XYZ file of C-alpha atoms in Angstrom:
658
model
C 23.285 15.825 38.825
C 23.817 14.772 35.573
C 26.468 14.675 33.612
C 27.218 16.569 30.286
C 26.659 15.056 27.119
C 28.974 12.824 26.130
C 30.838 11.883 29.195
C 30.975 7.924 30.727
C 29.827 9.014 33.777
C 27.725 6.599 35.605
C 25.083 8.987 36.430
C 24.512 10.277 32.907
C 20.926 9.564 31.569
C 20.682 7.979 27.701
C 19.066 5.246 26.165
C 21.939 4.881 23.664
C 25.586 4.403 23.527
C 28.710 4.351 21.880
C 31.223 1.668 22.662
C 34.622 2.259 23.737
C 37.362 1.658 22.859
C 36.418 2.238 18.772
C 37.796 0.565 16.196
C 40.951 2.155 15.392
C 42.021 3.135 11.815
C 44.243 6.064 12.197
C 47.428 4.900 10.259
C 49.607 7.554 9.273
C 50.336 8.182 5.412
C 46.715 6.775 4.537
C 44.057 9.003 2.991
C 40.977 9.183 4.127
C 38.746 6.241 5.376
C 35.924 4.305 3.463
C 33.445 1.722 4.228
C 32.352 -1.076 2.093
C 28.924 -2.020 3.586
C 29.176 -5.304 1.411
C 31.884 -6.703 2.940
C 31.603 -4.796 6.147
C 34.986 -3.275 5.608
C 36.737 -0.306 6.827
C 39.104 0.912 4.208
C 42.121 3.357 4.267
C 43.759 4.145 0.814
C 47.545 4.938 0.911
C 49.670 5.931 -2.169
C 49.647 2.643 -3.613
C 47.924 0.217 -1.566
C 44.136 -0.100 0.400
C 44.197 -1.345 4.394
C 41.040 -2.867 5.204
C 39.622 -3.451 8.997
C 36.846 -6.217 8.811
C 34.104 -4.666 11.350
C 33.324 -6.422 14.509
C 37.411 -7.429 14.547
C 39.430 -6.078 17.640
C 41.938 -3.543 15.750
C 44.492 -3.494 18.633
C 44.879 -7.350 18.217
C 44.440 -7.851 14.350
C 46.628 -5.379 11.844
C 44.733 -4.797 8.841
C 45.067 -6.278 5.661
C 46.845 -4.868 3.147
C 46.353 -4.495 -1.193
C 47.909 -3.148 -3.756
C 45.455 -0.868 -5.704
C 48.510 1.035 -7.528
C 49.000 4.550 -7.381
C 46.532 7.239 -8.401
C 42.977 8.926 -6.515
C 40.462 6.636 -4.853
C 37.193 7.876 -4.546
C 35.596 4.882 -4.056
C 36.830 1.456 -3.357
C 34.752 -1.964 -3.133
C 35.586 -5.385 -3.099
C 33.778 -8.238 -4.940
C 31.279 -10.252 -2.491
C 33.735 -13.078 -2.824
C 36.298 -10.852 -2.164
C 38.957 -11.913 -5.497
C 38.296 -8.617 -6.891
C 38.307 -5.012 -6.469
C 36.986 -2.075 -7.973
C 38.715 1.645 -7.569
C 36.578 4.572 -8.570
C 39.557 6.720 -9.994
C 37.700 9.880 -11.197
C 34.234 10.893 -12.353
C 34.678 8.618 -15.907
C 36.842 6.129 -14.721
C 36.614 2.478 -12.520
C 39.341 0.103 -12.648
C 39.059 -2.811 -11.484
C 41.888 -5.296 -10.339
C 42.175 -8.903 -10.347
C 43.476 -10.013 -6.341
C 44.631 -13.182 -7.170
C 46.544 -12.401 -10.909
C 47.389 -8.664 -10.455
C 45.871 -8.206 -13.895
C 43.998 -4.512 -14.149
C 41.620 -2.954 -16.460
C 39.257 0.326 -16.400
C 35.923 1.235 -17.538
C 35.453 4.490 -18.924
C 32.405 6.636 -19.495
C 31.692 8.969 -22.000
C 33.176 12.711 -20.423
C 30.911 15.048 -22.008
C 27.402 13.711 -21.266
C 27.681 11.393 -18.564
C 29.447 10.985 -15.089
C 29.884 7.932 -12.736
C 28.199 8.454 -9.681
C 29.277 5.403 -8.139
C 28.841 0.897 -8.294
C 28.531 -1.804 -5.970
C 28.911 -5.279 -6.067
C 25.874 -7.821 -5.892
C 24.700 -11.318 -5.448
C 22.075 -11.133 -7.655
C 22.408 -14.377 -9.807
C 22.312 -12.235 -13.687
C 24.765 -9.265 -12.917
C 27.966 -9.168 -10.560
C 28.028 -4.929 -10.378
C 26.063 -1.970 -10.756
C 27.416 0.901 -12.130
C 25.316 4.498 -11.217
C 26.107 6.843 -14.270
C 23.899 10.345 -14.568
C 22.869 8.705 -17.719
C 21.286 5.590 -15.504
C 22.426 2.085 -14.851
C 24.519 -0.868 -16.537
C 24.490 -4.107 -15.039
C 27.224 -5.923 -15.274
C 28.833 -9.498 -15.613
C 32.607 -9.506 -14.521
C 34.800 -11.948 -15.877
C 37.670 -13.223 -14.253
C 39.219 -15.057 -16.860
C 39.048 -12.877 -20.023
C 39.172 -9.505 -17.296
C 36.578 -8.068 -18.796
C 32.791 -6.837 -18.039
C 29.781 -7.774 -20.107
C 26.784 -5.728 -20.423
C 23.884 -7.822 -19.460
C 21.143 -4.869 -19.583
C 21.416 -0.972 -19.070
C 18.124 1.538 -17.607
C 18.416 4.962 -19.280
C 17.392 7.449 -16.814
C 18.219 10.641 -15.622
C 20.160 10.473 -12.000
C 21.307 12.893 -9.525
C 22.663 11.294 -6.868
C 21.766 7.762 -5.466
C 21.075 5.511 -2.440
C 22.095 1.961 -1.966
C 22.856 -0.235 1.101
C 23.868 -3.934 0.864
C 21.455 -4.667 3.862
C 18.196 -3.902 2.066
C 20.084 -4.467 -1.403
C 17.845 -2.071 -2.383
C 19.161 0.828 -4.464
C 17.135 4.323 -4.994
C 18.013 6.567 -7.976
C 16.665 10.724 -7.548
C 15.732 12.536 -10.505
C 14.096 15.990 -11.102
C 14.421 19.101 -10.404
C 14.115 19.155 -6.439
C 15.660 15.219 -6.766
C 12.286 13.761 -4.918
C 11.105 11.408 -7.855
C 12.347 8.135 -7.342
C 12.981 4.635 -9.296
C 13.797 1.910 -7.287
C 15.287 -1.606 -7.396
C 16.253 -4.539 -5.531
C 18.932 -6.880 -6.284
C 19.003 -10.512 -4.565
C 20.042 -13.204 -4.830
C 16.734 -15.184 -4.269
C 14.547 -12.600 -5.891
C 16.682 -11.530 -8.752
C 15.925 -7.755 -9.771
C 12.722 -6.186 -8.626
C 11.557 -2.750 -9.786
C 9.865 -0.814 -7.902
C 7.244 1.563 -9.241
C 8.546 5.053 -10.000
C 7.202 7.063 -6.818
C 7.274 10.832 -5.320
C 8.533 12.116 -1.535
C 6.792 14.770 -0.269
C 8.826 17.955 0.349
C 7.480 21.266 2.521
C 7.662 24.211 -0.032
C 9.418 27.146 1.529
C 8.032 30.506 2.490
C 9.423 32.481 -0.778
C 7.986 30.087 -2.772
C 11.128 28.659 -3.569
C 11.920 24.573 -4.372
C 13.880 23.094 -1.771
C 15.888 20.527 -3.532
C 16.623 17.074 -1.729
C 19.684 15.903 -0.360
C 21.149 12.234 -0.835
C 22.281 12.871 3.451
C 18.661 13.093 3.977
C 17.043 10.121 2.863
C 18.295 6.913 4.451
C 16.956 2.787 3.527
C 16.903 0.511 6.733
C 16.042 -2.549 7.611
C 13.295 -3.309 10.230
C 11.876 -6.630 11.313
C 12.995 -7.693 7.700
C 10.822 -5.101 6.235
C 12.676 -2.311 3.896
C 11.697 1.225 4.954
C 12.998 4.802 3.683
C 13.174 7.673 6.185
C 13.110 10.690 4.567
C 13.903 13.932 6.330
C 12.442 17.387 5.141
C 14.685 20.413 6.316
C 11.505 22.828 5.477
C 8.433 20.999 7.198
C 11.076 19.815 9.681
C 10.022 15.817 9.836
C 10.920 12.607 8.663
C 8.442 11.394 6.186
C 8.439 7.463 6.406
C 7.904 5.377 3.371
C 7.544 0.986 2.979
C 8.338 -0.865 0.299
C 6.406 -3.249 -1.464
C 6.988 -4.999 -4.745
C 4.264 -3.041 -6.835
C 3.831 0.044 -4.304
C 5.679 2.428 -1.916
C 3.335 3.643 1.033
C 3.828 6.501 2.994
C 3.499 5.397 6.549
C 3.152 8.934 8.270
C 5.884 11.305 9.721
C 7.965 11.836 12.822
C 8.790 15.375 14.316
C 12.654 16.572 13.550
C 14.159 19.041 16.000
C 17.348 19.465 14.286
C 18.372 21.209 10.769
C 20.369 18.127 10.472
C 18.907 14.404 10.897
C 21.141 11.488 10.765
C 19.636 8.118 11.203
C 20.743 4.732 12.329
C 19.062 1.265 13.240
C 20.322 -0.987 16.093
C 18.409 -4.513 17.162
C 15.211 -3.395 15.061
C 15.432 0.364 16.641
C 15.221 3.197 14.475
C 17.055 6.103 16.173
C 17.007 9.931 14.635
C 19.803 12.020 15.612
C 18.960 15.383 15.835
C 22.507 16.830 15.226
C 22.118 20.277 16.089
C 20.412 19.413 19.255
C 22.719 16.602 20.105
C 20.330 14.416 21.043
C 18.859 10.972 19.826
C 14.846 9.932 19.973
C 13.949 5.917 19.164
C 11.217 4.457 17.110
C 9.821 0.752 17.273
C 8.031 -0.042 13.797
C 6.975 -3.493 14.987
C 3.360 -2.368 15.244
C 3.680 0.410 12.610
C 3.544 3.076 15.662
C 5.586 6.163 14.773
C 5.389 6.971 18.333
C 8.850 7.272 20.026
C 9.571 4.499 22.754
C 11.773 7.337 24.515
C 12.198 11.271 25.050
C 15.289 12.789 23.531
C 18.175 11.978 25.150
C 22.207 12.768 24.489
C 23.930 9.815 23.005
C 26.518 8.175 26.016
C 29.737 7.146 25.464
C 30.518 4.069 27.438
C 33.308 1.371 28.208
C 33.885 -1.797 27.362
C 36.210 -3.956 28.608
C 36.828 -6.662 31.190
C 37.724 -7.274 34.685
C 41.526 -8.051 34.055
C 42.036 -5.484 30.944
C 43.635 -2.599 32.981
C 45.292 -1.083 29.959
C 42.045 -1.162 28.339
C 40.613 0.223 30.398
C 42.902 3.288 30.820
C 42.754 3.787 26.998
C 38.800 3.712 27.148
C 39.242 6.347 29.856
C 41.012 8.074 28.007
C 39.283 8.271 24.947
C 36.060 8.933 26.991
C 38.259 12.234 28.271
C 39.189 13.049 24.888
C 35.763 13.106 23.700
C 34.635 14.923 26.210
C 31.619 17.438 24.888
C 32.630 16.365 21.387
C 29.514 13.950 20.786
C 28.073 14.927 17.574
C 30.847 16.346 15.826
C 30.749 17.695 12.048
C 33.815 15.198 11.269
C 30.907 12.554 12.307
C 29.811 9.907 8.903
C 26.771 7.521 9.983
C 27.202 4.240 8.834
C 24.369 2.084 7.391
C 23.443 0.703 9.945
C 25.214 1.147 13.420
C 28.453 2.901 12.850
C 29.772 6.088 13.452
C 33.033 6.721 11.474
C 35.057 9.851 12.811
C 36.888 11.032 9.778
C 39.108 13.344 10.996
C 40.654 10.494 14.049
C 40.110 7.505 11.903
C 37.775 6.005 14.300
C 34.806 4.147 13.840
C 32.459 3.929 16.889
C 29.383 1.044 17.262
C 25.703 2.057 18.391
C 24.573 0.305 20.610
C 21.254 0.484 22.820
C 20.802 0.510 26.772
C 17.177 -1.487 27.483
C 17.639 -1.264 30.771
C 17.704 2.713 30.669
C 14.351 2.386 28.245
C 12.914 0.083 29.967
C 13.224 2.324 33.457
C 11.891 5.232 31.343
C 8.406 3.767 31.316
C 5.827 2.427 34.225
C 3.699 0.572 31.637
C 5.064 -2.697 32.529
C 3.380 -4.825 29.907
C 4.644 -2.476 27.299
C 7.989 -3.077 28.269
C 8.112 -6.523 28.275
C 7.027 -6.218 24.869
C 9.408 -4.327 23.701
C 12.502 -6.436 25.606
C 10.981 -9.579 23.740
C 11.615 -8.060 20.233
C 15.292 -7.436 20.992
C 17.966 -9.891 19.954
C 21.219 -8.012 20.835
C 22.102 -9.687 24.324
C 19.152 -12.289 24.520
C 20.389 -13.921 28.000
C 20.516 -10.867 29.673
C 17.618 -9.799 28.453
C 15.455 -12.854 29.253
C 17.037 -12.138 32.701
C 15.470 -8.706 32.601
C 12.338 -9.801 31.721
C 12.387 -12.869 34.294
C 13.008 -9.954 36.796
C 10.427 -7.194 35.926
C 7.962 -10.340 36.515
C 8.613 -11.256 39.807
C 8.881 -7.573 41.007
C 5.345 -7.385 39.426
C 4.279 -9.831 41.165
C 6.048 -9.487 45.009
C 4.221 -5.915 44.427
C 0.994 -7.172 44.135
C 0.251 -5.081 41.030
C -3.374 -4.997 40.028
C -4.091 -8.691 37.980
C -5.490 -6.749 35.009
C -1.454 -5.551 34.402
C -0.456 -9.324 35.241
C -2.702 -10.825 32.083
C -1.175 -8.369 29.935
C 1.988 -9.043 30.833
C 1.482 -12.393 30.980
C -0.100 -12.308 27.566
C 2.525 -10.790 26.183
C 5.220 -13.389 27.228
C 3.076 -16.517 26.506
C 2.425 -14.811 23.224
C 6.218 -14.480 22.768
C 6.957 -17.887 23.272
C 4.814 -19.027 21.627
C 5.212 -16.833 17.999
C 9.030 -17.987 18.877
C 8.005 -21.963 18.694
C 5.749 -20.802 15.237
C 8.831 -19.484 13.599
C 11.469 -22.182 14.790
C 13.889 -19.630 16.648
C 13.375 -21.813 19.588
C 12.909 -25.837 18.884
C 9.794 -27.051 20.337
C 11.455 -30.092 22.296
C 12.505 -26.934 24.490
C 8.798 -26.371 25.361
C 8.450 -28.732 28.142
C 11.090 -30.601 30.025
C 8.916 -32.134 32.260
C 12.318 -32.438 34.692
C 12.183 -30.781 38.449
C 15.714 -31.415 38.783
C 17.192 -29.426 36.354
C 18.095 -26.100 37.018
C 19.472 -25.094 33.848
C 17.048 -22.778 31.824
C 16.370 -23.870 28.393
C 17.244 -21.502 25.338
C 20.612 -20.152 26.485
C 20.323 -18.297 30.192
C 21.524 -19.872 33.265
C 20.216 -19.504 36.234
C 22.107 -17.562 37.750
C 21.781 -15.044 35.146
C 17.705 -15.652 35.652
C 17.623 -14.721 38.881
C 18.409 -11.290 38.504
C 18.333 -8.729 41.721
C 15.211 -7.448 41.790
C 16.674 -3.674 42.260
C 17.577 -3.567 38.688
C 13.643 -4.554 37.888
C 11.704 -2.398 40.697
C 14.385 0.340 39.017
C 12.340 -0.352 35.934
C 9.156 -0.746 37.780
C 8.601 1.512 40.511
C 9.331 4.924 38.280
C 5.887 6.080 38.026
C 6.610 9.183 36.458
C 6.880 7.733 32.731
C 8.488 9.937 30.303
C 7.081 8.225 27.280
C 4.903 5.390 27.482
C 6.804 2.310 25.070
C 3.021 1.644 23.766
C -0.413 0.422 24.950
C -0.445 -3.354 25.429
C -1.134 -5.408 22.767
C -3.705 -8.027 21.637
C -1.880 -11.606 20.698
C -2.679 -10.729 17.109
C -0.465 -7.983 17.325
C 1.956 -9.996 18.649
C 2.912 -11.887 15.081
C 5.977 -12.724 13.537
C 6.659 -9.984 11.037
C 7.284 -12.617 8.867
C 4.014 -13.978 9.224
C 1.870 -10.389 9.337
C -0.894 -9.868 6.944
C -0.285 -7.500 4.059
C -2.131 -4.772 2.623
C -4.357 -6.414 -0.539
C -2.502 -6.755 -3.914
C 0.943 -5.273 -2.059
C 3.401 -7.825 -1.213
C 5.962 -6.256 1.321
C 9.875 -6.008 -0.112
C 11.759 -7.874 2.275
C 15.251 -7.680 3.207
C 17.039 -10.210 0.914
C 19.209 -11.316 4.332
C 17.191 -13.640 6.682
C 16.236 -12.402 9.761
C 18.426 -13.725 12.753
C 15.481 -14.313 15.509
C 17.775 -15.686 17.665
C 21.205 -14.185 18.604
C 24.226 -16.464 19.624
C 21.829 -19.953 20.162
C 20.044 -18.247 22.361
C 15.946 -17.077 22.592
C 14.767 -13.907 25.024
C 11.556 -15.992 24.843
C 10.495 -17.180 28.370
C 9.422 -21.015 28.257
C 6.140 -22.171 30.536
C 9.128 -24.038 32.605
C 11.341 -21.278 33.008
C 8.214 -19.362 34.270
C 7.367 -21.289 37.307
C 11.052 -22.163 37.978
C 12.314 -18.445 38.327
C 9.192 -16.744 38.488
C 6.569 -19.028 40.390
C 8.768 -20.581 42.504
C 10.820 -17.826 43.664
C 8.176 -15.489 44.567
C 6.300 -18.490 46.334
C 9.285 -18.398 48.802
C 8.955 -14.151 49.328
C 5.128 -14.057 49.699
C 3.967 -14.899 52.730
C 0.311 -14.663 54.188
C -2.661 -15.537 51.932
C -1.812 -17.067 48.806
C -4.971 -16.457 46.430
C -2.915 -13.310 44.794
C -0.536 -15.655 43.338
C -3.335 -18.602 42.578
C -5.008 -15.736 40.841
C -1.624 -14.661 38.896
C -0.544 -18.371 38.177
C -4.813 -18.688 36.920
C -4.210 -15.310 34.043
C -1.122 -17.667 33.213
C -2.800 -20.693 32.352
C -5.858 -18.424 30.171
C -2.752 -17.062 28.386
C -1.297 -20.603 27.663
C -4.663 -22.223 26.920
C -5.100 -19.471 24.153
C -1.584 -20.486 22.667
C -2.410 -24.129 23.308
C 0.772 -24.664 24.960
C 1.311 -27.512 26.567
C 2.689 -27.305 29.999
C 4.422 -28.877 32.738
C 2.539 -30.569 35.427
C 4.750 -28.742 37.938
C 2.503 -25.710 37.538
C -0.539 -27.351 38.290
C 0.709 -29.105 41.167
C 1.877 -25.660 42.832
C -1.302 -24.061 42.118
C -3.165 -26.853 43.674
C -0.849 -26.620 46.572
C -1.564 -22.829 47.038
C -5.034 -23.561 47.481
C -5.295 -26.414 49.653
C -2.895 -24.389 51.874
C -5.389 -21.776 51.538
C -8.586 -24.316 52.803
C -10.019 -23.059 48.823
C -10.796 -27.056 48.063
C -13.922 -26.056 46.467
C -11.660 -24.180 43.551
C -9.457 -27.208 43.490
C -12.544 -29.013 42.286
C -13.964 -26.281 39.763
C -10.521 -26.062 38.400
C -10.232 -29.705 37.906
C -13.408 -29.794 36.752
C -13.142 -26.881 34.044
C -9.446 -28.370 33.013
C -8.026 -25.473 33.620
C -5.811 -28.055 35.658
C -5.152 -30.556 33.052
C -4.991 -33.859 33.874
C -1.573 -35.929 34.678
C -0.544 -38.980 36.652
C 1.448 -36.405 39.006
C -1.413 -33.823 39.462
C -3.880 -37.106 40.093
C -1.931 -38.438 42.376
C -1.518 -34.978 44.556
C -5.140 -34.908 44.530
C -5.446 -38.182 46.335
C -3.185 -37.236 48.799
C -4.437 -33.833 49.415
C -8.305 -35.500 49.342
C -7.053 -37.253 52.939
C -8.999 -34.387 54.710
C -11.886 -33.819 51.569
C -13.386 -37.238 50.428
C -14.286 -34.542 47.098
C -10.787 -34.150 46.480
C -9.614 -37.294 46.516
C -12.643 -38.765 44.377
C -11.616 -36.458 42.116
C -8.088 -37.828 41.749
C -9.330 -41.116 41.695
C -11.321 -39.877 38.618
C -8.501 -38.426 36.960
C -6.761 -41.818 37.425
C -9.678 -43.793 35.985
C -9.775 -41.026 32.947
C -5.731 -41.551 31.844
C -6.593 -45.088 32.638
C -3.883 -45.557 34.596
C -5.329 -48.757 35.632
C -2.110 -49.875 38.111
C -2.235 -46.638 40.355
C -6.438 -46.650 40.571
C -5.876 -50.205 42.201
C -3.024 -49.438 44.223
C -5.435 -46.267 45.615
C -8.519 -48.538 46.797
C -5.875 -51.157 48.107
C -4.489 -48.097 50.401
C -8.092 -47.458 51.261
C -9.391 -50.812 52.123
C -11.546 -51.039 49.030
C -10.521 -54.534 48.225
C -13.434 -55.808 46.511
C -13.874 -52.476 44.261
C -10.152 -53.105 43.732
C -10.637 -56.686 42.908
C -13.610 -55.805 40.070
C -12.221 -52.874 38.751
C -8.734 -54.800 38.232
C -10.310 -58.485 37.169
C -12.470 -55.768 34.535
C -9.310 -54.181 33.562
C -6.964 -57.183 33.675
C -5.243 -55.779 36.295
C -3.909 -58.636 38.916
C -0.502 -57.130 39.757
C -1.890 -54.915 42.331
C -4.524 -57.170 44.145
C -1.952 -59.560 44.274
C 0.397 -57.611 46.568
C -1.729 -57.598 49.036
C -2.151 -61.139 51.279
C -6.137 -60.184 52.023
C -7.752 -60.476 48.946
C -4.586 -62.458 46.811
C -7.018 -65.571 47.784
C -9.899 -63.638 45.992
C -8.337 -63.373 42.603
C -9.084 -65.335 39.353
C -7.387 -64.888 36.441
């Protein structure tokens, strides 16, 4: 029996969860909880001060910073990006600026009879420091700390009802019109300066009474996915979410996704969109990597999970206490969703971080190539994801799935690694270590992590009752780096101003050919018994994928395939693979063919021919001498000025003429 929504029980089913313990900001005498997304600060004002917590730092060991802001209301508080100044919106008509170093203050007011201040934010745009949004338009201001003043750099006259802004995207949307569906957009970034989008209108379904519904700021969400900027607009009447993508000179509607609640919130975690159906108390997940609007999972509740070490008994007890207190209280009205992945419980002074359960997501589908593709796009926990991909691939082979499925899986893994090389997220030096005795992986995952229990992978692969298929397998052209993807003619995709981190904590989810050999093929070879022809077919598909991506492989993989073919007396196939360059020439392969050819002269000749092809004259002469072909060895040595090998043989040393 499954536990109810919000429980932390191990048998609960969920694809996303909030991490316990939360960030605690519930200090007595504070007045509410604010969020400064430009600095990732949680802010809580008191009578004359503001307390601040840095998101990500454990609050139980780090007391909040405190700044004097003086008495008076604080509708919003924003620190400058260098944190040398504080802007406090005192009312709808006044913003106070306070220099943290000198303590000096000054105010900027607007005309009370004709306009109101809607908000402000600090920017790293080279031409201005502050954007002040008013009902009459926006002001681009330069902050002068020495003169303790502001200078107007530019103004834009617009009729503004409300606005939406995220520092992550540097995108500002200004809503106007009777229904608030007409938008003006601006991006303020350090690299591109000010980019103005063409004015556009969002779609709204008409109600049955022929009334005109008004779009709310709560229904418009800016998200940054794979470096691209999207806007998700909830249509309350039509019960769907419209998806728009921003380009420099166009705003393109991408389609819509269904909604199952009269209230919807949006988060983004590890480039996955989470559409929270607040009334139904479930969340749906979407991955826009291939511009697909199909969900990657069925609607499931948000889970509460504890996170603590084995030696943290007090933390464990606290987490359990919070879990019990929150039983059945998921998606309460006091929740405020913060961009991109935080939830602020205003009433209780708690902030939760949303996480994905990639193992649970993977287990919800039996389409293994799509599972691997989904996992290869994740960056939150590279070592764990790589270990899971390796385990899934091993189990796929051990269960002897159809070769067509194996081929698709290999295409996904090899293309992902190749793309990572091209994008520079992993150094090219890790492509081929050439060291068979080195049992540490090349990019961040240890051998212990890589050899994950096959039971976990079987739970992912063996579930034939797929909830929702993640996606159909893609071609190699579909798995390009989003930054290199082709954009519509005449349109330039508007990227986030924040560089994409393709790897986290110095690690990568991409699996190198060397890791495939050591942590997949070598391990399954030990477990598989009987006819090795299936494993040979698997390796051939891997070689095909690697060849298409022009990857240089460690000779070990070819040595393994030759050994498997020889074990099943498939010498003709060895000759075929060598002749067709499926097996790449190398000294190691050539010497192996010579050894395998003791019972098959054709294979031995292939090894000798490979030595000659690689101009390994000394090794070629040595093999001829071992076989007793002294005169042939002598002639070859004289022709290629190689006398050392012959000189060591007493039988022919007298014949050597230098």
